[in-house]
Amino acid sequence: MKSLNKVRIGKVLYQEIGPKRIDQRIVSLFLKQLSLLLGSGISLDDSLRVIRNQNLDKKLSKTLSQIIEDLDQGLSLSDAFDKTDKRFDNITLAFIKSGDKSGKLAEILEDLSLHMTEDYEKRSQIKEAFIYPVILLFVTILVVIGMMIFVLPTFVSVFDQSGQILPLSTRILIGLSNFIVTKGIFILLGLVIIFIAISILKKSYDFRLKFDEFLFKNPLFRDFRHLNMEYQIASLLNILKKGDIDLIETMDIIKNAFKNEYIRLKIDVIINNLVIGKSLSQAFEQAGIFSHLLLSMIKVGEDTGAMISSMEKTSSYLSNEYLYRIKKISKMAEPLLIIIMALIVGFVVFSVAIPMFDTVNNIDF
């Protein structure tokens, strides 16, 4: 019985906690190492074994063992990676398949590793830029709600007993406090219901398409979404062109890099136009969602035969522009949120203090 319990405990401890997908930093490091080993002339099987034995990550080591076993049984590299149960994202799987097919696996994986590293660093910078404003906004909301629920009701009875006419700001504040106290649970319940309803509706492709189109076209942060989308497309197009991947296959791989159904639909428009013989610049123009800058750089790349160089410069510019705007917004948001917080807290204190002073002044000593 004790040995059976030990086995059960061991299984529980061995179970993975958290998402199945391997962390992006680990994947980027794995791709970089695999590219270096393959480029040094080491066989694919031996390269995978070397990386596995380094134990960079528990999930990665376990996945590589499975891939090595599948390769030994005669599966192709792309098929072996496809069997990894969503350990890698779609774009990584697509790049491995294309690299394996084109015979330029080492070169493609090196470029993909660099792209993933840059993308991770960009995301980290965005998080750093917004972490303070978000915390400040969260604290402001908590302070206001806390004052409404716990502080203000203690003064209401004092105001009622005084029988004085309360200022408009105080009446507004008391009304908001009563609304939050009496209706707060219903507001929270309504938000939960809306979230569940959207989650259920998003299982429908038509709803996802309309919802994603709304998010894409929404004026709030629209320019940032467009910049990020075009950076991703230019960067991936640059990598795949280096690997001599067929243009239609290239666009299909890029499509799988996006979760937004509206963007995916527009890339399908590009693919369909390429199939009927239109140039890449014409196909992108027909999609109708890309900036004049990206369209011009694609056209220049076609006319000069230097598409790789053109997309490399474009992706670098778009990435820098995106980060510059994010940091600019963050710097503007910090003092703005501090002012808003001060105004809200000042309004609450003013609305409570004025009638309290009036009450004290009306007391006969």
XYZ file of C-alpha atoms in Angstrom:
365
model
C 0.000 0.000 0.000
C 2.844 2.390 0.904
C 4.618 1.710 -2.400
C 1.375 2.357 -4.284
C 0.938 5.674 -2.473
C 4.522 6.630 -3.336
C 3.809 5.946 -7.013
C 0.671 8.091 -6.881
C 2.519 10.908 -5.120
C 5.295 10.685 -7.702
C 2.793 10.990 -10.544
C 1.201 14.017 -8.927
C 4.572 15.695 -8.414
C 5.588 14.921 -11.995
C 2.454 16.485 -13.418
C 3.080 19.816 -15.089
C 1.522 22.913 -13.600
C 0.491 25.787 -15.836
C 0.052 26.024 -19.597
C 1.229 23.249 -21.911
C 3.016 25.639 -24.256
C 6.739 26.124 -23.683
C 7.777 29.638 -22.662
C 8.747 31.885 -25.590
C 12.202 32.624 -24.143
C 12.965 28.900 -23.876
C 11.722 28.260 -27.421
C 13.874 31.106 -28.743
C 16.966 29.716 -26.975
C 16.185 26.200 -28.219
C 15.850 27.374 -31.825
C 19.100 29.339 -31.558
C 21.006 26.346 -30.221
C 19.482 23.972 -32.765
C 20.443 26.366 -35.562
C 24.046 26.588 -34.304
C 24.397 22.816 -33.951
C 22.919 22.099 -37.376
C 25.078 24.817 -38.915
C 28.150 23.137 -37.376
C 27.396 19.937 -39.270
C 25.950 17.949 -36.353
C 23.071 15.653 -37.332
C 19.498 16.551 -36.407
C 19.087 13.636 -33.976
C 22.361 14.370 -32.195
C 21.560 18.096 -32.040
C 18.217 17.402 -30.370
C 19.858 15.010 -27.895
C 22.525 17.577 -26.977
C 19.870 20.216 -26.253
C 17.684 17.754 -24.352
C 20.571 16.684 -22.109
C 21.178 20.331 -21.135
C 17.828 20.302 -19.266
C 17.031 23.920 -20.150
C 13.404 23.387 -19.249
C 11.352 20.451 -17.982
C 8.676 20.769 -20.667
C 11.253 21.190 -23.433
C 13.305 18.137 -22.346
C 10.206 15.969 -22.177
C 9.018 17.202 -25.578
C 12.421 16.657 -27.211
C 12.481 13.071 -25.908
C 9.157 12.483 -27.624
C 10.386 14.126 -30.864
C 13.598 12.046 -30.892
C 11.560 8.876 -30.377
C 9.233 9.794 -33.266
C 12.206 10.580 -35.538
C 13.726 7.177 -34.716
C 10.445 5.596 -35.819
C 10.721 7.247 -39.236
C 8.577 10.384 -38.869
C 9.654 13.589 -40.564
C 10.779 16.520 -38.426
C 7.610 18.516 -39.105
C 5.360 15.527 -38.299
C 7.271 14.873 -35.086
C 6.836 18.482 -33.982
C 3.144 18.410 -34.937
C 2.640 15.574 -32.429
C 3.927 17.617 -29.493
C 0.441 18.483 -28.217
C 0.583 22.285 -28.637
C 3.970 22.668 -26.950
C 4.942 25.119 -29.695
C 2.873 27.863 -31.312
C 1.602 27.641 -34.892
C 4.241 29.969 -36.313
C 7.126 27.885 -34.892
C 5.624 24.680 -36.295
C 5.084 26.325 -39.691
C 8.664 27.618 -39.827
C 10.083 24.198 -38.919
C 7.974 22.589 -41.641
C 9.103 25.147 -44.225
C 12.751 24.915 -43.185
C 12.649 21.128 -43.316
C 11.036 21.256 -46.753
C 13.397 23.884 -48.211
C 16.590 22.399 -46.803
C 17.466 25.672 -45.067
C 16.369 24.705 -41.580
C 19.415 26.145 -39.767
C 19.133 29.559 -41.447
C 15.369 29.846 -40.938
C 15.540 28.787 -37.277
C 18.294 31.319 -36.565
C 16.216 34.150 -38.049
C 13.080 32.949 -36.255
C 14.985 32.816 -32.957
C 16.132 36.404 -33.454
C 12.572 37.485 -34.301
C 11.171 35.778 -31.187
C 13.853 37.356 -28.993
C 13.110 40.822 -30.368
C 9.380 40.236 -29.989
C 9.810 39.109 -26.373
C 11.973 42.127 -25.557
C 9.408 44.409 -27.161
C 6.610 42.887 -25.065
C 8.735 43.236 -21.928
C 9.338 46.920 -22.645
C 5.615 47.464 -23.149
C 4.849 45.781 -19.803
C 7.484 47.898 -18.061
C 6.069 51.052 -19.643
C 2.522 50.377 -18.462
C 3.007 48.616 -15.148
C 3.129 51.818 -13.072
C 0.124 53.539 -14.734
C -1.932 50.337 -14.432
C -1.056 49.901 -10.743
C -1.864 53.564 -10.125
C -5.236 53.239 -11.861
C -6.019 50.046 -9.933
C -5.140 51.673 -6.598
C -7.278 54.712 -7.464
C -10.298 52.541 -8.181
C -9.794 50.528 -4.969
C -9.440 53.685 -2.859
C -12.606 55.231 -4.283
C -14.659 52.043 -3.912
C -13.313 51.527 -0.383
C -14.286 55.063 0.635
C -17.721 54.648 -0.931
C -18.458 51.357 0.830
C -16.714 51.664 4.210
C -16.036 55.337 4.958
C -18.906 57.400 3.586
C -21.784 55.353 5.140
C -20.439 56.176 8.639
C -20.998 59.881 7.943
C -24.476 59.517 6.434
C -26.172 59.030 9.824
C -24.413 62.154 11.153
C -25.644 64.171 8.196
C -29.196 62.844 8.630
C -29.280 63.765 12.315
C -28.058 67.285 11.624
C -31.018 67.923 9.334
C -28.968 70.317 7.214
C -29.229 70.687 3.450
C -26.260 68.898 1.968
C -24.177 70.320 -0.895
C -24.782 68.902 -4.373
C -21.386 67.148 -4.400
C -22.198 65.369 -1.136
C -25.636 64.268 -2.387
C -24.020 62.901 -5.560
C -21.416 61.047 -3.512
C -24.025 59.548 -1.170
C -26.122 58.475 -4.157
C -23.111 56.738 -5.725
C -22.250 55.102 -2.416
C -25.799 53.759 -1.982
C -25.819 52.504 -5.568
C -22.516 50.625 -5.136
C -23.551 49.147 -1.783
C -27.032 48.024 -2.901
C -26.386 47.226 -6.571
C -22.692 46.323 -6.560
C -23.292 42.575 -6.486
C -25.635 42.849 -9.481
C -23.067 44.893 -11.428
C -20.412 42.254 -10.709
C -22.825 39.472 -11.654
C -23.710 41.280 -14.887
C -20.036 41.600 -15.841
C -19.504 37.883 -15.184
C -22.523 37.012 -17.352
C -21.274 39.255 -20.178
C -17.824 37.630 -19.998
C -19.301 34.118 -20.098
C -21.654 35.066 -22.964
C -18.781 36.462 -25.051
C -16.688 33.342 -24.332
C -19.535 31.124 -25.560
C -20.306 33.279 -28.605
C -16.614 33.345 -29.610
C -16.906 29.653 -30.446
C -18.839 30.807 -33.521
C -16.594 31.883 -36.421
C -19.038 34.589 -37.573
C -19.105 36.170 -34.111
C -15.297 35.969 -33.776
C -14.935 37.629 -37.161
C -17.274 40.510 -36.243
C -15.780 40.845 -32.764
C -12.187 40.858 -34.063
C -13.121 43.351 -36.787
C -14.561 45.641 -34.105
C -11.360 45.337 -32.049
C -9.201 45.978 -35.110
C -11.134 49.065 -36.255
C -11.842 50.463 -32.771
C -10.316 53.988 -32.641
C -8.872 53.318 -29.169
C -5.204 52.347 -29.726
C -5.950 51.532 -33.390
C -2.635 52.971 -34.594
C -0.716 50.748 -32.175
C -2.520 47.619 -33.366
C -1.802 48.514 -37.008
C 1.872 49.171 -36.314
C 2.277 45.884 -34.463
C 0.481 43.946 -37.217
C 2.619 45.446 -39.969
C 5.806 44.865 -37.970
C 4.911 41.178 -37.583
C 4.131 40.806 -41.290
C 7.267 42.625 -42.490
C 9.517 40.701 -40.085
C 8.100 37.272 -40.956
C 8.079 38.068 -44.677
C 11.757 38.991 -44.413
C 12.646 35.707 -42.674
C 10.673 33.510 -45.069
C 12.032 35.249 -48.159
C 15.545 34.521 -46.864
C 14.586 30.853 -46.737
C 13.349 30.893 -50.357
C 9.882 29.808 -49.255
C 7.155 29.970 -51.893
C 5.266 33.287 -51.666
C 1.816 31.737 -51.248
C 3.115 29.357 -48.582
C 4.832 32.331 -46.946
C 1.566 34.248 -46.628
C -0.207 31.148 -45.309
C 2.449 30.839 -42.588
C 2.093 34.531 -41.739
C -1.685 34.123 -41.527
C -1.250 31.418 -38.877
C 0.819 33.848 -36.783
C -2.334 35.892 -36.088
C -5.295 34.975 -33.893
C -7.440 37.899 -35.061
C -9.922 36.429 -37.567
C -10.354 39.736 -39.394
C -6.608 39.982 -40.099
C -6.561 36.324 -41.142
C -9.432 37.005 -43.555
C -7.536 39.911 -45.115
C -4.435 37.743 -45.528
C -6.660 35.186 -47.275
C -7.558 37.994 -49.699
C -3.827 38.473 -50.351
C -3.330 34.736 -50.923
C -6.287 34.554 -53.331
C -4.918 37.491 -55.334
C -1.489 35.858 -55.493
C -3.088 32.640 -56.766
C -4.703 34.455 -59.702
C -1.359 36.009 -60.670
C -1.281 39.430 -59.053
C 1.946 40.816 -57.631
C 2.553 40.960 -53.880
C 2.146 44.744 -53.777
C -1.140 44.539 -55.693
C -2.392 41.759 -53.424
C -1.573 43.767 -50.284
C -3.261 46.841 -51.734
C -6.419 44.837 -52.477
C -6.635 43.823 -48.800
C -7.312 47.459 -47.934
C -5.955 47.546 -44.370
C -2.254 48.314 -44.816
C -0.472 51.647 -44.571
C 1.011 53.503 -47.511
C 4.464 52.949 -45.980
C 4.230 49.146 -46.026
C 2.688 49.112 -49.507
C 5.447 51.392 -50.811
C 8.237 49.309 -49.287
C 6.795 46.103 -50.756
C 6.581 47.817 -54.154
C 10.188 49.016 -53.838
C 11.288 45.488 -52.911
C 9.567 44.094 -55.988
C 10.917 46.723 -58.386
C 14.512 46.501 -57.148
C 14.583 42.763 -56.472
C 15.699 43.497 -52.906
C 12.586 42.387 -50.995
C 14.629 40.947 -48.118
C 16.473 44.224 -47.507
C 13.290 46.246 -47.925
C 11.328 44.169 -45.390
C 14.248 44.151 -42.948
C 14.373 47.952 -42.945
C 10.581 48.185 -42.723
C 10.297 45.825 -39.748
C 13.100 47.670 -37.935
C 11.416 51.041 -38.470
C 7.951 49.796 -37.459
C 9.298 48.137 -34.319
C 11.118 51.303 -33.206
C 8.107 53.486 -34.029
C 5.798 51.183 -32.071
C 7.996 51.242 -28.957
C 8.486 55.008 -29.213
C 4.741 55.634 -29.255
C 4.099 53.196 -26.416
C 6.697 54.888 -24.196
C 5.349 58.321 -25.130
C 1.813 57.301 -24.123
C 3.134 55.788 -20.892
C 4.988 58.983 -19.929
C 1.859 61.025 -20.612
C -0.368 58.593 -18.698
C 1.580 58.705 -15.423
C 1.076 62.422 -14.540
C -2.437 62.346 -16.002
C -3.464 59.462 -13.741
C -1.896 61.170 -10.727
C -3.946 64.312 -11.449
C -7.126 62.258 -11.919
C -6.472 60.391 -8.665
C -5.893 63.659 -6.809
C -9.104 65.164 -8.238
C -11.188 62.124 -7.287
C -9.810 61.868 -3.763
C -10.080 65.656 -3.376
C -13.710 65.574 -4.512
C -14.538 62.848 -1.980
C -12.750 64.629 0.886
C -14.336 67.975 -0.032
C -17.812 66.429 -0.238
C -17.433 64.900 3.234
C -15.520 67.706 4.974
C -17.775 70.649 4.058
C -21.005 69.235 5.592
C -19.001 67.995 8.604
C -17.708 71.523 9.278
C -21.239 72.864 8.887
C -22.523 70.289 11.392
C -19.849 71.224 13.929
C -20.547 74.927 13.503
C -24.273 74.376 14.129
C -23.684 72.621 17.476
C -24.592 74.783 20.486
C -21.956 74.521 23.176
